[in-house]
């Protein structure tokens, strides 16, 4: 069972290269995982980590979110909810357009670097923030990562090039004195800020991720021997988890009548 976006990407790459040796279930790709955990869980816990570490007032700050995937969307919308002026950077034209039509400013990171107060990477990529960006940043900018691991921000460069590094100026925050005289603050050593500086996602969203893991494990263990490839979580499992979660939240929804079910599956009328 693979829980993470980056893990699934790697396993699909292994399958394409013939390097995968065991069947894998892409739990991350289940809607009951990435639509909720990545968006609402990462969205909330990332801001939680930044606020705990820095005590910053988000309202009125310019927050730059790199990557408008499921995590980036959650982070951007929660930052906006706290009153930030949110900028999104992307490399995918569809997602950049979506961010623009969701009402965020979209620009190149080199331009965002000059105006951001808080930077948050959520791409799964490497070197999204590099020396080219650090040198453009305002004095006092905060750098954080909530994506893959400590390569989204080029921490190795910062450690090599900084004139001086003050560790733990506040808990989990290191001050890097750059050669241009400015200081940038790195949160949680560039590791996942929601785990390094807070406590990860709330249980109310991890329940769905772990239910998906558990039920997909049961399905894989009880069913026929799975071929060696990356498998999707069966949709019936997702629907059952969503129904149970709704029940736990005391939410009732409508059900289709036989007439509606027939109408929705037909083409004779309304075509
Ligand atoms: N912090 C956590 O607890 C947590 C939780 C879930 C996922 N993750 C991780 O967060 C990362 C993102 O996950 P996701 O589900 O949002 O993935 P996703 O694939 O939906 O989104 C990633 C986005 O980043 C964009 N991107 C890639 N390189 C970029 C670059 N150089 N500049 C700007 N944008 C770039 C992609 O175009 C894509 O839209 C993954 O590494 C995932 O494993 C972290």
mmCIF file of C-alpha atoms and ligand atoms in Angstrom:
data_model
loop_
_atom_site.group_PDB
_atom_site.id
_atom_site.type_symbol
_atom_site.label_atom_id
_atom_site.label_comp_id
_atom_site.label_asym_id
_atom_site.label_seq_id
_atom_site.Cartn_x
_atom_site.Cartn_y
_atom_site.Cartn_z
ATOM 1 C CA UNK A 1 0.000 0.000 0.000
ATOM 2 C CA UNK A 2 1.582 3.322 -1.010
ATOM 3 C CA UNK A 3 0.282 6.345 0.892
ATOM 4 C CA UNK A 4 2.116 9.280 -0.688
ATOM 5 C CA UNK A 5 1.980 11.182 -3.976
ATOM 6 C CA UNK A 6 5.738 11.001 -4.442
ATOM 7 C CA UNK A 7 5.786 7.297 -3.528
ATOM 8 C CA UNK A 8 3.163 6.473 -6.174
ATOM 9 C CA UNK A 9 5.049 8.515 -8.794
ATOM 10 C CA UNK A 10 8.249 6.574 -8.006
ATOM 11 C CA UNK A 11 6.467 3.188 -8.077
ATOM 12 C CA UNK A 12 4.820 3.960 -11.432
ATOM 13 C CA UNK A 13 8.274 4.921 -12.775
ATOM 14 C CA UNK A 14 9.643 1.588 -11.486
ATOM 15 C CA UNK A 15 6.742 -0.287 -13.164
ATOM 16 C CA UNK A 16 7.431 1.517 -16.462
ATOM 17 C CA UNK A 17 11.115 0.518 -16.241
ATOM 18 C CA UNK A 18 10.324 -3.104 -15.319
ATOM 19 C CA UNK A 19 11.962 -2.558 -11.912
ATOM 20 C CA UNK A 20 8.821 -3.187 -9.831
ATOM 21 C CA UNK A 21 8.938 -6.629 -8.200
ATOM 22 C CA UNK A 22 5.728 -6.675 -6.145
ATOM 23 C CA UNK A 23 2.113 -5.624 -6.653
ATOM 24 C CA UNK A 24 1.387 -2.204 -5.152
ATOM 25 C CA UNK A 25 -1.891 -0.410 -4.432
ATOM 26 C CA UNK A 26 -1.836 3.354 -5.062
ATOM 27 C CA UNK A 27 -3.677 4.382 -1.889
ATOM 28 C CA UNK A 28 -2.701 8.032 -2.439
ATOM 29 C CA UNK A 29 -4.646 8.061 -5.701
ATOM 30 C CA UNK A 30 -7.911 7.050 -3.999
ATOM 31 C CA UNK A 31 -10.257 10.024 -3.729
ATOM 32 C CA UNK A 32 -10.800 9.204 -0.056
ATOM 33 C CA UNK A 33 -7.078 9.931 0.436
ATOM 34 C CA UNK A 34 -5.755 12.749 -1.751
ATOM 35 C CA UNK A 35 -8.934 14.852 -1.987
ATOM 36 C CA UNK A 36 -9.082 15.133 1.802
ATOM 37 C CA UNK A 37 -5.721 14.328 3.451
ATOM 38 C CA UNK A 38 -3.586 16.213 0.902
ATOM 39 C CA UNK A 39 -5.951 19.178 0.586
ATOM 40 C CA UNK A 40 -7.532 19.751 3.988
ATOM 41 C CA UNK A 41 -4.965 17.922 6.139
ATOM 42 C CA UNK A 42 -1.836 19.394 4.561
ATOM 43 C CA UNK A 43 -3.614 22.714 4.067
ATOM 44 C CA UNK A 44 -4.338 23.125 7.775
ATOM 45 C CA UNK A 45 -1.272 21.477 9.305
ATOM 46 C CA UNK A 46 1.148 23.417 7.075
ATOM 47 C CA UNK A 47 -0.226 26.750 8.260
ATOM 48 C CA UNK A 48 -0.301 25.332 11.798
ATOM 49 C CA UNK A 49 3.437 24.495 11.592
ATOM 50 C CA UNK A 50 4.359 27.911 10.208
ATOM 51 C CA UNK A 51 2.339 29.758 12.840
ATOM 52 C CA UNK A 52 3.681 27.636 15.727
ATOM 53 C CA UNK A 53 7.282 28.113 14.570
ATOM 54 C CA UNK A 54 7.154 31.821 13.787
ATOM 55 C CA UNK A 55 4.139 33.345 15.528
ATOM 56 C CA UNK A 56 3.649 35.396 12.362
ATOM 57 C CA UNK A 57 0.404 37.218 11.588
ATOM 58 C CA UNK A 58 -0.694 35.646 8.322
ATOM 59 C CA UNK A 59 -3.253 38.395 7.617
ATOM 60 C CA UNK A 60 -1.682 40.935 5.286
ATOM 61 C CA UNK A 61 1.365 38.750 4.567
ATOM 62 C CA UNK A 62 2.306 37.773 1.050
ATOM 63 C CA UNK A 63 2.297 33.961 0.997
ATOM 64 C CA UNK A 64 3.889 32.244 -2.010
ATOM 65 C CA UNK A 65 2.720 28.669 -2.618
ATOM 66 C CA UNK A 66 4.798 26.629 -5.080
ATOM 67 C CA UNK A 67 2.691 23.907 -6.724
ATOM 68 C CA UNK A 68 -1.087 23.967 -7.146
ATOM 69 C CA UNK A 69 -1.710 20.251 -6.707
ATOM 70 C CA UNK A 70 -3.906 18.810 -3.971
ATOM 71 C CA UNK A 71 -1.594 20.020 -1.191
ATOM 72 C CA UNK A 72 -0.953 23.404 -2.790
ATOM 73 C CA UNK A 73 -4.681 24.054 -3.267
ATOM 74 C CA UNK A 74 -5.370 23.363 0.386
ATOM 75 C CA UNK A 75 -2.473 25.515 1.571
ATOM 76 C CA UNK A 76 -3.397 28.413 -0.737
ATOM 77 C CA UNK A 77 -7.061 28.420 0.262
ATOM 78 C CA UNK A 78 -6.288 28.243 3.986
ATOM 79 C CA UNK A 79 -3.699 31.029 3.709
ATOM 80 C CA UNK A 80 -6.297 33.155 1.918
ATOM 81 C CA UNK A 81 -8.807 32.330 4.649
ATOM 82 C CA UNK A 82 -6.366 33.765 7.197
ATOM 83 C CA UNK A 83 -6.174 37.002 5.214
ATOM 84 C CA UNK A 84 -2.950 36.495 3.248
ATOM 85 C CA UNK A 85 -2.280 37.861 -0.214
ATOM 86 C CA UNK A 86 -1.533 34.525 -1.908
ATOM 87 C CA UNK A 87 0.684 34.017 -4.959
ATOM 88 C CA UNK A 88 0.860 30.614 -6.691
ATOM 89 C CA UNK A 89 3.741 29.379 -8.845
ATOM 90 C CA UNK A 90 3.314 26.396 -11.183
ATOM 91 C CA UNK A 91 4.893 24.617 -14.141
ATOM 92 C CA UNK A 92 1.663 22.982 -15.374
ATOM 93 C CA UNK A 93 -0.432 25.351 -17.532
ATOM 94 C CA UNK A 94 -3.780 23.760 -16.542
ATOM 95 C CA UNK A 95 -3.064 24.035 -12.831
ATOM 96 C CA UNK A 96 -1.684 27.555 -13.229
ATOM 97 C CA UNK A 97 -4.913 28.529 -14.997
ATOM 98 C CA UNK A 98 -6.975 26.896 -12.267
ATOM 99 C CA UNK A 99 -5.069 28.875 -9.632
ATOM 100 C CA UNK A 100 -5.630 32.098 -11.590
ATOM 101 C CA UNK A 101 -9.377 31.401 -11.917
ATOM 102 C CA UNK A 102 -9.555 30.499 -8.226
ATOM 103 C CA UNK A 103 -8.493 34.114 -7.748
ATOM 104 C CA UNK A 104 -4.801 33.774 -6.881
ATOM 105 C CA UNK A 105 -1.978 35.770 -8.424
ATOM 106 C CA UNK A 106 0.148 33.455 -10.586
ATOM 107 C CA UNK A 107 3.698 34.318 -11.604
ATOM 108 C CA UNK A 108 7.209 32.943 -11.988
ATOM 109 C CA UNK A 109 9.039 32.118 -8.768
ATOM 110 C CA UNK A 110 11.763 34.613 -9.702
ATOM 111 C CA UNK A 111 9.138 37.395 -9.590
ATOM 112 C CA UNK A 112 7.380 36.007 -6.507
ATOM 113 C CA UNK A 113 10.745 35.769 -4.713
ATOM 114 C CA UNK A 114 10.978 39.575 -4.620
ATOM 115 C CA UNK A 115 7.620 40.132 -2.905
ATOM 116 C CA UNK A 116 6.921 37.087 -0.711
ATOM 117 C CA UNK A 117 6.946 37.143 3.089
ATOM 118 C CA UNK A 118 6.326 33.399 3.554
ATOM 119 C CA UNK A 119 7.302 30.761 0.984
ATOM 120 C CA UNK A 120 5.754 27.282 1.036
ATOM 121 C CA UNK A 121 6.813 24.591 -1.445
ATOM 122 C CA UNK A 122 4.416 21.696 -2.141
ATOM 123 C CA UNK A 123 5.585 20.257 -5.441
ATOM 124 C CA UNK A 124 7.339 16.909 -4.873
ATOM 125 C CA UNK A 125 10.087 18.421 -7.028
ATOM 126 C CA UNK A 126 13.655 19.488 -6.200
ATOM 127 C CA UNK A 127 15.298 22.922 -6.155
ATOM 128 C CA UNK A 128 12.088 24.913 -6.425
ATOM 129 C CA UNK A 129 13.734 27.592 -4.262
ATOM 130 C CA UNK A 130 17.409 28.081 -5.106
ATOM 131 C CA UNK A 131 20.194 30.636 -4.848
ATOM 132 C CA UNK A 132 18.630 32.598 -7.730
ATOM 133 C CA UNK A 133 15.555 33.121 -5.530
ATOM 134 C CA UNK A 134 17.227 33.530 -2.105
ATOM 135 C CA UNK A 135 19.238 36.500 -3.352
ATOM 136 C CA UNK A 136 16.048 38.278 -4.530
ATOM 137 C CA UNK A 137 14.136 37.777 -1.274
ATOM 138 C CA UNK A 138 13.166 40.441 1.235
ATOM 139 C CA UNK A 139 15.087 40.629 4.467
ATOM 140 C CA UNK A 140 13.257 38.393 6.947
ATOM 141 C CA UNK A 141 11.517 36.073 4.472
ATOM 142 C CA UNK A 142 10.367 32.708 5.874
ATOM 143 C CA UNK A 143 11.083 29.522 3.883
ATOM 144 C CA UNK A 144 9.126 26.323 4.427
ATOM 145 C CA UNK A 145 8.439 23.075 2.612
ATOM 146 C CA UNK A 146 5.393 20.843 2.836
ATOM 147 C CA UNK A 147 6.069 18.695 -0.217
ATOM 148 C CA UNK A 148 8.488 15.851 -0.716
ATOM 149 C CA UNK A 149 11.516 16.371 1.536
ATOM 150 C CA UNK A 150 14.431 18.685 2.144
ATOM 151 C CA UNK A 151 15.387 19.150 -1.502
ATOM 152 C CA UNK A 152 12.459 21.375 -2.561
ATOM 153 C CA UNK A 153 14.363 24.238 -0.931
ATOM 154 C CA UNK A 154 18.076 24.101 -1.780
ATOM 155 C CA UNK A 155 19.122 23.767 1.857
ATOM 156 C CA UNK A 156 22.578 22.448 0.874
ATOM 157 C CA UNK A 157 23.281 25.737 -0.921
ATOM 158 C CA UNK A 158 22.087 27.772 2.054
ATOM 159 C CA UNK A 159 24.348 25.811 4.396
ATOM 160 C CA UNK A 160 27.345 26.280 2.087
ATOM 161 C CA UNK A 161 26.836 29.882 1.063
ATOM 162 C CA UNK A 162 25.474 31.617 4.169
ATOM 163 C CA UNK A 163 27.914 33.985 5.907
ATOM 164 C CA UNK A 164 26.493 32.879 9.231
ATOM 165 C CA UNK A 165 23.789 30.484 10.419
ATOM 166 C CA UNK A 166 22.019 30.976 13.745
ATOM 167 C CA UNK A 167 20.283 27.753 14.780
ATOM 168 C CA UNK A 168 16.952 27.762 16.618
ATOM 169 C CA UNK A 169 16.403 31.534 16.771
ATOM 170 C CA UNK A 170 12.944 30.361 17.692
ATOM 171 C CA UNK A 171 12.164 26.666 18.038
ATOM 172 C CA UNK A 172 12.808 24.894 14.681
ATOM 173 C CA UNK A 173 13.729 28.142 12.888
ATOM 174 C CA UNK A 174 17.277 28.791 11.611
ATOM 175 C CA UNK A 175 18.426 32.255 10.481
ATOM 176 C CA UNK A 176 20.655 32.300 7.391
ATOM 177 C CA UNK A 177 22.704 35.467 6.944
ATOM 178 C CA UNK A 178 23.211 35.862 3.191
ATOM 179 C CA UNK A 179 26.177 37.588 1.575
ATOM 180 C CA UNK A 180 23.899 40.470 0.440
ATOM 181 C CA UNK A 181 23.358 41.351 4.114
ATOM 182 C CA UNK A 182 19.791 39.983 4.289
ATOM 183 C CA UNK A 183 18.510 37.199 6.512
ATOM 184 C CA UNK A 184 16.134 34.401 5.463
ATOM 185 C CA UNK A 185 14.574 32.092 8.026
ATOM 186 C CA UNK A 186 14.362 28.348 7.268
ATOM 187 C CA UNK A 187 11.676 26.359 9.090
ATOM 188 C CA UNK A 188 12.204 22.749 10.165
ATOM 189 C CA UNK A 189 15.474 22.424 8.225
ATOM 190 C CA UNK A 190 13.417 22.427 5.006
ATOM 191 C CA UNK A 191 11.742 19.142 5.975
ATOM 192 C CA UNK A 192 7.948 18.795 6.011
ATOM 193 C CA UNK A 193 6.931 21.828 8.037
ATOM 194 C CA UNK A 194 3.654 20.304 9.216
ATOM 195 C CA UNK A 195 5.548 17.389 10.772
ATOM 196 C CA UNK A 196 8.727 19.219 11.859
ATOM 197 C CA UNK A 197 6.969 22.209 13.420
ATOM 198 C CA UNK A 198 3.469 20.874 14.212
ATOM 199 C CA UNK A 199 1.857 17.495 14.686
ATOM 200 C CA UNK A 200 0.830 16.530 11.173
ATOM 201 C CA UNK A 201 -2.765 16.130 10.091
ATOM 202 C CA UNK A 202 -5.690 15.939 12.488
ATOM 203 C CA UNK A 203 -7.168 12.502 13.167
ATOM 204 C CA UNK A 204 -10.442 13.627 11.541
ATOM 205 C CA UNK A 205 -8.801 13.402 8.128
ATOM 206 C CA UNK A 206 -6.205 10.666 8.720
ATOM 207 C CA UNK A 207 -9.102 8.333 9.589
ATOM 208 C CA UNK A 208 -10.064 8.326 5.918
ATOM 209 C CA UNK A 209 -6.482 7.761 4.726
ATOM 210 C CA UNK A 210 -5.920 4.878 7.126
ATOM 211 C CA UNK A 211 -9.356 3.378 6.418
ATOM 212 C CA UNK A 212 -8.352 3.397 2.749
ATOM 213 C CA UNK A 213 -5.039 1.693 3.637
ATOM 214 C CA UNK A 214 -6.750 -0.888 5.835
ATOM 215 C CA UNK A 215 -9.605 -1.752 3.487
ATOM 216 C CA UNK A 216 -7.327 -1.877 0.440
ATOM 217 C CA UNK A 217 -5.028 -4.219 2.428
ATOM 218 C CA UNK A 218 -7.984 -6.474 3.244
ATOM 219 C CA UNK A 219 -9.052 -6.438 -0.430
ATOM 220 C CA UNK A 220 -5.525 -7.334 -1.567
ATOM 221 C CA UNK A 221 -5.127 -10.080 1.064
ATOM 222 C CA UNK A 222 -8.503 -11.720 0.510
ATOM 223 C CA UNK A 223 -8.724 -11.445 -3.280
ATOM 224 C CA UNK A 224 -6.997 -13.286 -6.075
ATOM 225 C CA UNK A 225 -3.205 -12.958 -6.335
ATOM 226 C CA UNK A 226 -2.604 -9.455 -7.740
ATOM 227 C CA UNK A 227 -0.341 -9.142 -10.784
ATOM 228 C CA UNK A 228 2.912 -7.173 -10.352
ATOM 229 C CA UNK A 229 1.879 -3.596 -11.204
ATOM 230 C CA UNK A 230 0.465 -0.467 -9.557
ATOM 231 C CA UNK A 231 -3.237 -1.054 -8.797
ATOM 232 C CA UNK A 232 -6.022 1.453 -8.110
ATOM 233 C CA UNK A 233 -8.120 1.190 -4.952
ATOM 234 C CA UNK A 234 -11.519 -0.287 -5.993
ATOM 235 C CA UNK A 235 -14.165 2.445 -6.182
ATOM 236 C CA UNK A 236 -16.541 0.420 -3.934
ATOM 237 C CA UNK A 237 -14.011 0.824 -1.103
ATOM 238 C CA UNK A 238 -13.885 4.587 -1.607
ATOM 239 C CA UNK A 239 -17.688 4.811 -1.634
ATOM 240 C CA UNK A 240 -18.003 2.757 1.535
ATOM 241 C CA UNK A 241 -15.430 4.897 3.383
ATOM 242 C CA UNK A 242 -17.128 8.113 2.253
ATOM 243 C CA UNK A 243 -20.531 6.795 3.378
ATOM 244 C CA UNK A 244 -19.183 5.747 6.799
ATOM 245 C CA UNK A 245 -17.419 9.117 7.204
ATOM 246 C CA UNK A 246 -20.637 10.981 6.375
ATOM 247 C CA UNK A 247 -22.419 8.853 8.974
ATOM 248 C CA UNK A 248 -19.740 9.694 11.568
ATOM 249 C CA UNK A 249 -20.330 13.383 10.790
ATOM 250 C CA UNK A 250 -24.132 12.882 11.163
ATOM 251 C CA UNK A 251 -24.641 13.995 7.579
ATOM 252 C CA UNK A 252 -27.449 12.423 5.572
ATOM 253 C CA UNK A 253 -27.635 12.733 1.782
ATOM 254 C CA UNK A 254 -30.337 12.005 -0.785
ATOM 255 C CA UNK A 255 -30.468 8.801 -2.799
ATOM 256 C CA UNK A 256 -31.499 8.406 -6.410
ATOM 257 C CA UNK A 257 -35.046 7.193 -7.073
ATOM 258 C CA UNK A 258 -35.489 4.364 -9.592
ATOM 259 C CA UNK A 259 -36.921 6.957 -12.016
ATOM 260 C CA UNK A 260 -33.874 9.247 -11.596
ATOM 261 C CA UNK A 261 -31.437 6.367 -11.953
ATOM 262 C CA UNK A 262 -33.116 5.374 -15.235
ATOM 263 C CA UNK A 263 -33.175 9.003 -16.494
ATOM 264 C CA UNK A 264 -29.487 9.576 -15.747
ATOM 265 C CA UNK A 265 -28.521 6.406 -17.636
ATOM 266 C CA UNK A 266 -30.763 7.042 -20.655
ATOM 267 C CA UNK A 267 -30.392 8.988 -23.897
ATOM 268 C CA UNK A 268 -33.956 8.992 -25.265
ATOM 269 C CA UNK A 269 -35.088 12.140 -23.460
ATOM 270 C CA UNK A 270 -33.141 15.351 -22.858
ATOM 271 C CA UNK A 271 -30.749 14.624 -25.733
HETATM 272 N N1 LIG B 1 3.241 17.530 4.167
HETATM 273 C C1 LIG B 1 2.463 16.464 4.119
HETATM 274 O O1 LIG B 1 1.991 15.954 5.135
HETATM 275 C C2 LIG B 1 2.089 15.899 2.778
HETATM 276 C C3 LIG B 1 0.843 15.261 2.612
HETATM 277 C C4 LIG B 1 0.519 14.771 1.350
HETATM 278 C C5 LIG B 1 1.434 14.893 0.296
HETATM 279 N N2 LIG B 1 2.656 15.469 0.518
HETATM 280 C C6 LIG B 1 3.655 15.637 -0.556
HETATM 281 O O2 LIG B 1 3.403 16.913 -1.165
HETATM 282 C C7 LIG B 1 3.845 16.880 -2.539
HETATM 283 C C8 LIG B 1 2.701 17.386 -3.421
HETATM 284 O O3 LIG B 1 1.613 16.465 -3.326
HETATM 285 P P1 LIG B 1 0.284 16.706 -4.188
HETATM 286 O O4 LIG B 1 -0.628 15.586 -3.873
HETATM 287 O O5 LIG B 1 -0.174 18.113 -4.061
HETATM 288 O O6 LIG B 1 0.906 16.476 -5.667
HETATM 289 P P2 LIG B 1 0.362 16.967 -7.060
HETATM 290 O O7 LIG B 1 1.068 16.149 -8.073
HETATM 291 O O8 LIG B 1 -1.148 17.007 -7.050
HETATM 292 O O9 LIG B 1 0.857 18.506 -7.137
HETATM 293 C C9 LIG B 1 2.177 18.911 -7.303
HETATM 294 C C10 LIG B 1 2.150 20.169 -8.185
HETATM 295 O O10 LIG B 1 3.442 20.765 -8.182
HETATM 296 C C11 LIG B 1 3.681 21.283 -9.496
HETATM 297 N N3 LIG B 1 5.123 21.471 -9.674
HETATM 298 C C12 LIG B 1 6.089 20.525 -9.933
HETATM 299 N N4 LIG B 1 7.289 21.120 -10.035
HETATM 300 C C13 LIG B 1 7.096 22.454 -9.815
HETATM 301 C C14 LIG B 1 7.967 23.579 -9.791
HETATM 302 N N5 LIG B 1 9.282 23.467 -10.001
HETATM 303 N N6 LIG B 1 7.414 24.810 -9.526
HETATM 304 C C15 LIG B 1 6.081 24.950 -9.310
HETATM 305 N N7 LIG B 1 5.206 23.911 -9.341
HETATM 306 C C16 LIG B 1 5.723 22.679 -9.591
HETATM 307 C C17 LIG B 1 3.061 20.241 -10.409
HETATM 308 O O11 LIG B 1 2.804 20.775 -11.705
HETATM 309 C C18 LIG B 1 1.789 19.874 -9.648
HETATM 310 O O12 LIG B 1 0.671 20.667 -10.033
HETATM 311 C C19 LIG B 1 4.267 15.440 -2.798
HETATM 312 O O13 LIG B 1 5.662 15.325 -2.664
HETATM 313 C C20 LIG B 1 3.567 14.649 -1.694
HETATM 314 O O14 LIG B 1 4.200 13.419 -1.405
HETATM 315 C C21 LIG B 1 2.988 16.010 1.725
#
